[in-house]
XYZ file of C-alpha atoms in Angstrom:
433
model
C 27.476 -39.495 -0.673
C 25.468 -37.142 1.553
C 27.094 -34.147 -0.118
C 26.197 -35.473 -3.585
C 22.583 -36.073 -2.488
C 22.303 -32.523 -1.157
C 23.703 -31.102 -4.392
C 21.280 -33.163 -6.513
C 18.360 -32.078 -4.331
C 19.341 -28.414 -4.653
C 19.631 -28.731 -8.422
C 16.154 -30.283 -8.655
C 14.641 -27.607 -6.393
C 16.375 -24.811 -8.276
C 15.119 -26.206 -11.568
C 11.567 -26.312 -10.189
C 11.782 -22.710 -9.018
C 13.190 -21.518 -12.340
C 10.562 -23.469 -14.246
C 7.769 -22.020 -12.103
C 9.093 -18.552 -12.886
C 8.395 -18.858 -16.614
C 6.033 -21.767 -17.246
C 2.340 -20.998 -16.661
C 0.948 -23.221 -13.925
C -2.442 -23.521 -15.630
C -1.336 -23.604 -19.265
C -3.477 -26.678 -19.982
C -6.549 -25.424 -18.121
C -6.982 -21.844 -19.301
C -10.353 -20.272 -20.074
C -9.709 -20.645 -23.830
C -7.955 -23.209 -25.964
C -4.588 -21.966 -27.315
C -5.919 -21.708 -30.894
C -8.993 -19.797 -29.677
C -7.231 -17.243 -27.485
C -8.438 -13.615 -27.813
C -6.095 -10.865 -28.981
C -3.612 -9.908 -26.276
C -3.232 -6.241 -25.239
C 0.454 -5.539 -24.799
C 1.614 -4.158 -21.445
C 5.023 -2.518 -21.335
C 7.249 -3.324 -18.325
C 8.254 -0.169 -16.453
C 11.878 0.644 -15.763
C 13.162 0.946 -12.213
C 14.119 4.618 -12.325
C 15.515 5.427 -8.924
C 15.788 4.206 -5.342
C 16.034 6.752 -2.543
C 16.886 5.873 1.026
C 16.095 7.986 4.051
C 16.539 7.965 7.823
C 13.226 9.726 8.268
C 9.605 8.738 7.734
C 10.054 6.593 4.616
C 13.108 4.374 4.760
C 12.973 3.748 1.005
C 11.278 5.138 -2.096
C 11.272 3.143 -5.333
C 10.315 4.894 -8.598
C 9.008 3.231 -11.762
C 8.466 4.710 -15.214
C 10.246 4.890 -18.566
C 13.838 5.998 -18.983
C 13.236 6.837 -22.655
C 10.081 8.858 -21.847
C 11.016 11.196 -18.986
C 7.975 13.416 -19.590
C 5.452 10.714 -18.547
C 4.056 10.128 -15.038
C 5.947 7.827 -12.706
C 4.848 5.543 -9.919
C 6.468 5.590 -6.478
C 6.273 2.913 -3.766
C 7.358 4.234 -0.368
C 8.352 1.859 2.439
C 7.370 2.723 6.000
C 8.292 0.947 9.225
C 5.233 -0.694 10.798
C 3.221 -0.950 7.560
C 2.645 -4.331 5.940
C 2.281 -2.686 2.537
C 3.900 0.226 0.751
C 2.405 3.635 0.275
C 1.761 4.488 -3.357
C 2.211 7.819 -5.124
C 1.857 8.876 -8.739
C 4.020 11.847 -9.637
C 4.402 13.924 -12.793
C 7.710 14.231 -14.604
C 8.753 17.134 -12.353
C 8.125 15.201 -9.143
C 4.826 16.865 -8.236
C 2.418 14.462 -6.544
C -0.658 13.719 -8.681
C -2.194 11.260 -6.251
C -1.305 9.599 -2.964
C -0.475 8.412 -0.505
C -2.626 5.312 -0.906
C -2.204 1.733 0.252
C -0.516 -0.215 -2.540
C -0.945 -3.836 -1.319
C 2.588 -4.430 -2.544
C 6.165 -3.923 -1.403
C 9.084 -2.743 -3.505
C 10.834 -6.103 -3.292
C 12.075 -8.639 -5.858
C 8.627 -10.246 -6.257
C 7.310 -7.035 -7.778
C 6.561 -6.202 -11.401
C 5.219 -2.865 -12.674
C 3.655 -2.491 -16.120
C 2.038 0.305 -18.082
C -0.741 0.556 -20.689
C -3.874 2.551 -21.430
C -6.317 0.193 -19.715
C -9.433 2.370 -19.549
C -9.163 3.907 -23.015
C -8.786 7.551 -21.998
C -5.427 7.996 -23.741
C -3.441 8.289 -20.496
C -0.919 6.029 -18.821
C -2.295 3.445 -16.370
C -0.181 1.177 -14.179
C -0.440 -2.476 -13.201
C 1.456 -3.759 -10.164
C 2.083 -7.489 -9.864
C 3.100 -8.488 -6.361
C 3.659 -12.212 -5.800
C 2.664 -13.218 -2.279
C 4.222 -16.689 -2.399
C 2.817 -19.926 -1.070
C 3.283 -23.673 -0.829
C 3.275 -25.662 -4.056
C 3.705 -24.643 -7.688
C 0.223 -23.167 -7.999
C 0.292 -21.089 -4.864
C 3.740 -19.648 -5.554
C 1.748 -17.525 -8.010
C -0.608 -16.154 -5.321
C -0.662 -12.515 -6.194
C -2.043 -9.061 -5.598
C -2.693 -7.420 -8.958
C -3.105 -3.708 -8.282
C -4.566 -1.398 -10.930
C -3.604 2.288 -10.814
C -6.028 3.983 -13.201
C -6.096 7.528 -14.526
C -9.305 9.242 -13.454
C -9.513 12.803 -14.715
C -6.661 14.715 -13.078
C -6.270 12.012 -10.440
C -5.482 8.299 -10.183
C -7.449 5.620 -8.366
C -5.992 2.445 -6.874
C -7.943 -0.814 -7.115
C -6.311 -3.969 -5.692
C -7.339 -7.514 -6.594
C -6.251 -10.821 -5.094
C -5.903 -14.233 -6.718
C -3.213 -15.811 -8.905
C -0.922 -14.164 -11.429
C -1.956 -15.684 -14.778
C 0.562 -13.838 -16.964
C 0.450 -10.886 -19.352
C -1.524 -12.897 -21.946
C -4.585 -12.510 -19.707
C -4.885 -8.813 -20.605
C -7.056 -9.230 -23.681
C -9.171 -7.435 -26.270
C -11.973 -9.936 -25.843
C -14.589 -7.938 -27.822
C -12.323 -6.870 -30.679
C -13.091 -3.217 -29.910
C -9.543 -2.199 -28.963
C -10.365 -2.046 -25.246
C -8.427 -3.974 -22.621
C -10.055 -6.421 -20.199
C -8.380 -8.616 -17.613
C -9.129 -12.313 -17.030
C -8.952 -12.716 -13.266
C -7.767 -16.136 -12.072
C -8.568 -18.037 -8.888
C -7.917 -21.654 -7.852
C -10.753 -23.277 -5.892
C -10.558 -26.444 -3.811
C -13.759 -28.437 -4.187
C -13.161 -31.003 -1.476
C -16.289 -29.987 0.443
C -18.692 -30.834 -2.440
C -19.256 -33.867 -4.653
C -19.404 -33.476 -8.416
C -21.835 -35.256 -10.711
C -19.489 -38.263 -10.717
C -19.723 -38.484 -6.908
C -16.130 -37.276 -6.369
C -14.534 -34.025 -5.186
C -12.412 -32.032 -7.641
C -10.471 -28.772 -7.893
C -11.306 -25.972 -10.298
C -9.870 -22.938 -12.031
C -12.300 -20.010 -11.926
C -12.028 -17.117 -14.392
C -13.872 -13.781 -14.289
C -13.723 -10.850 -16.711
C -12.752 -7.488 -15.259
C -13.514 -4.287 -17.137
C -11.959 -0.827 -16.660
C -14.391 2.090 -16.561
C -12.619 5.348 -15.837
C -11.106 4.914 -12.388
C -13.217 1.831 -11.605
C -12.636 -1.893 -12.050
C -15.850 -3.918 -12.348
C -16.744 -7.548 -12.984
C -18.460 -7.898 -16.356
C -18.909 -11.551 -17.261
C -21.448 -10.666 -19.958
C -18.614 -9.756 -22.323
C -18.128 -13.392 -23.390
C -20.111 -16.648 -23.094
C -19.642 -19.054 -20.181
C -18.127 -16.513 -17.753
C -17.443 -16.915 -14.972
C -15.701 -19.985 -16.370
C -15.186 -22.948 -14.056
C -12.607 -25.325 -15.525
C -12.204 -28.774 -13.979
C -8.540 -29.344 -13.065
C -8.141 -32.710 -14.803
C -4.980 -34.715 -15.418
C -5.254 -34.133 -19.166
C -5.580 -30.699 -20.845
C -9.054 -29.219 -20.509
C -10.428 -25.822 -21.506
C -14.154 -26.570 -21.431
C -16.517 -25.186 -18.745
C -17.242 -27.919 -16.221
C -20.531 -29.776 -15.944
C -19.534 -31.358 -12.623
C -21.093 -28.606 -10.477
C -24.540 -27.111 -10.133
C -24.886 -23.337 -9.835
C -25.661 -23.713 -6.129
C -22.477 -25.728 -5.630
C -20.455 -23.051 -7.419
C -21.918 -20.384 -5.162
C -21.088 -22.510 -2.108
C -17.439 -22.905 -3.144
C -17.110 -19.269 -4.236
C -18.598 -18.146 -0.935
C -15.644 -19.612 0.993
C -13.917 -16.276 0.385
C -15.133 -13.019 1.874
C -14.240 -11.196 -1.335
C -12.798 -13.603 -3.935
C -11.657 -10.911 -6.410
C -11.119 -7.520 -4.817
C -9.062 -6.719 -1.728
C -10.914 -4.577 0.761
C -9.009 -1.306 1.275
C -7.356 -0.717 4.621
C -7.529 2.636 6.348
C -5.872 4.973 3.875
C -3.229 7.495 4.864
C -4.046 11.159 4.277
C -1.561 13.754 3.096
C -1.866 17.511 2.607
C 0.857 19.489 0.825
C 1.077 23.261 1.119
C 3.608 24.868 -1.262
C 5.802 27.550 0.266
C 5.623 31.131 -0.928
C 9.376 31.391 -0.429
C 9.029 33.010 2.986
C 6.883 30.694 5.109
C 7.784 27.142 6.161
C 11.480 27.852 5.701
C 11.019 27.935 1.927
C 10.041 24.249 1.799
C 6.778 22.530 0.857
C 4.868 21.790 4.047
C 3.875 18.102 4.187
C 1.119 17.191 6.656
C 0.633 13.432 6.892
C -1.838 11.281 8.833
C -1.032 7.595 9.151
C -3.904 5.623 10.737
C -1.480 2.916 11.851
C 0.181 5.373 14.237
C -2.824 5.230 16.574
C -2.624 1.427 16.907
C 0.074 1.618 19.575
C 1.239 3.961 22.350
C 2.693 7.260 21.188
C 6.182 7.958 22.550
C 7.879 11.308 22.137
C 10.635 10.893 19.506
C 13.633 12.174 21.484
C 16.610 9.872 21.291
C 20.341 9.620 20.776
C 21.783 7.245 18.228
C 24.957 6.925 20.324
C 25.206 4.074 22.864
C 24.094 4.823 26.427
C 27.648 4.477 27.705
C 29.126 7.011 25.287
C 30.633 9.973 27.189
C 28.914 12.424 24.829
C 25.564 11.141 26.053
C 26.259 10.282 29.685
C 27.998 13.567 30.479
C 24.818 15.352 29.451
C 22.773 13.189 31.769
C 20.757 11.293 29.175
C 18.900 8.248 30.409
C 18.935 5.239 28.083
C 19.467 7.344 24.993
C 16.631 9.771 25.763
C 18.280 13.113 25.375
C 15.685 15.740 26.209
C 11.921 15.922 26.574
C 10.494 19.211 27.826
C 6.813 19.983 28.458
C 5.158 23.402 28.148
C 6.025 24.306 31.759
C 9.706 23.597 31.079
C 9.569 20.388 33.106
C 12.012 17.787 31.804
C 10.727 14.239 31.550
C 12.490 10.943 31.157
C 9.698 9.676 28.917
C 6.495 11.089 27.465
C 3.783 8.609 26.440
C 0.191 8.924 25.261
C -1.403 5.459 25.708
C -3.228 4.059 22.700
C -6.459 3.834 24.716
C -6.577 7.646 24.764
C -5.101 8.186 21.317
C -7.230 9.390 18.408
C -4.700 10.369 15.751
C -1.072 11.306 15.170
C -0.340 13.906 12.484
C 3.229 14.319 11.232
C 4.501 17.594 9.801
C 7.614 17.872 7.628
C 9.298 20.659 5.697
C 10.123 19.089 2.350
C 13.266 17.026 2.615
C 14.463 18.933 5.675
C 15.944 16.421 8.122
C 16.746 18.895 10.900
C 13.328 19.403 12.467
C 9.725 18.305 12.273
C 6.504 18.292 14.297
C 4.003 15.779 15.607
C 0.450 16.749 16.547
C -1.123 14.107 18.778
C -4.908 14.173 19.220
C -5.945 12.480 22.466
C -9.270 12.249 24.280
C -8.620 15.291 26.478
C -5.836 17.244 24.796
C -3.843 18.070 21.708
C -0.126 17.515 22.192
C 2.237 19.463 19.965
C 5.742 17.995 19.727
C 8.649 19.829 18.155
C 11.640 17.640 17.392
C 15.122 18.880 16.607
C 17.493 16.435 14.996
C 20.936 17.963 14.678
C 24.188 16.273 13.678
C 22.445 13.705 11.444
C 20.613 12.027 14.323
C 23.500 11.778 16.776
C 21.869 14.163 19.227
C 18.125 14.780 19.353
C 15.542 16.325 21.605
C 11.967 17.546 21.578
C 9.735 20.147 23.186
C 6.161 19.251 24.116
C 3.181 21.574 24.483
C -0.099 20.274 25.914
C -3.312 22.012 24.905
C -6.445 20.974 26.835
C -9.038 19.996 24.250
C -11.835 20.235 23.306
C -12.442 23.683 24.743
C -13.813 27.015 23.619
C -11.403 29.428 21.971
C -8.887 26.881 20.768
C -9.337 28.090 17.194
C -7.674 31.379 18.024
C -3.938 31.805 17.759
C -3.839 33.748 21.026
C -4.956 30.614 22.831
C -1.957 28.541 21.705
C 0.369 27.934 24.625
C 3.503 27.878 22.504
C 5.138 31.230 21.844
C 6.795 30.135 18.615
C 5.127 31.885 15.670
C 5.741 28.945 13.338
C 3.845 26.620 15.665
C 0.961 29.087 15.707
C 0.969 29.098 11.907
C 0.960 25.310 11.761
C -1.843 24.756 14.205
C -4.753 25.863 12.020
C -4.079 23.685 8.933
C -3.522 20.743 11.303
C -6.810 21.369 13.094
C -8.596 21.767 9.737
C -7.179 18.446 8.462
C -8.285 16.678 11.622
C -11.826 18.066 11.680
C -12.556 17.786 7.956
C -10.766 14.577 6.980
C -9.538 12.533 9.946
C -12.336 12.794 12.532
C -15.083 11.675 10.063
C -13.037 8.550 9.228
C -12.497 7.762 12.914
C -16.210 8.185 13.667
C -17.129 5.943 10.722
C -14.769 3.182 11.895
C -16.195 3.279 15.436
C -19.811 2.882 14.290
């Protein structure tokens, strides 16, 4: 009997989940009646083109585009350990980065949908990312980040919104001018105010979003009665509510710090320097600043992927998997740490897809630490060399003042220092104000 009850319960729950996946949660309380719905702008679902896994900085890269149109741009979501969201890139058909990395406010998981259309009317491909956040109850299972990736000249901009996923029918030509607008959806609990009938109610709130170049703006003047507040009644209802005064609407809307747009987190910065065939081992030099790296202590990345008890490790005197850490005076250390209290930024340097070696440049309060990491035998045996440069100090801009003798490290130092001074330091100063 218990087994039968469990089976019945699972069937009911599964049916509810499946139903929620296709049946609109607000179908009877939309901003328009079904027979008065504006013309829908069709968005084409993107194909999942490729998934690439790595043991390096990004553990996974997921590509989206069109299999039957290989000459069009493609969108890439790159997963990184320690980041809540993915990094987003837009690449051309040859794999050259057009824009990115930028925070995507999505992850390349099963709750993701990627669509394409010309949203801003410039004749180029734009992307829409639907990322369901999940929640309790049928309505809140549709809690969603809708992220717009808009062509903007030769670049792309990323504009994330938060709310509920209303469905593809909410991309509409509301003016009949061939331009796409999006009806943003939010569900508002009204329990803290009394309506005209003396009772508290819940409401659907709809706003019109317009695409202007690389911008997304609220433009409720495009149609009457927007923003539309629809009373969530037991029977179907598409009429703007008369239960609330304008002051009451503002009070309920003000419960959210930003009810429509997600505030951008600190964005990663990336600089790519193509090789001339001779420098950087013939690979594109990738210089990457991740602001999340300065949120915790920096530890030199020397390790062994073999267990501590393995003879290959223990015979060589490694301690707890730490194979080799050497400072500029050839002094071997068991561990090298820069505490987060003294840490300003960590800049990673890679040579294309080269997995054998890379660099970290750590900017601290009193020094720049240059870390060279070798990673031979596919990660089985690793080590790193560390050079400490007292900083700030006069003369550090000159190559002769670099403590390391390696000519490649001398070559790397100046673009790293330029990136820090011109792009990273201003962001750090702005955040501390």
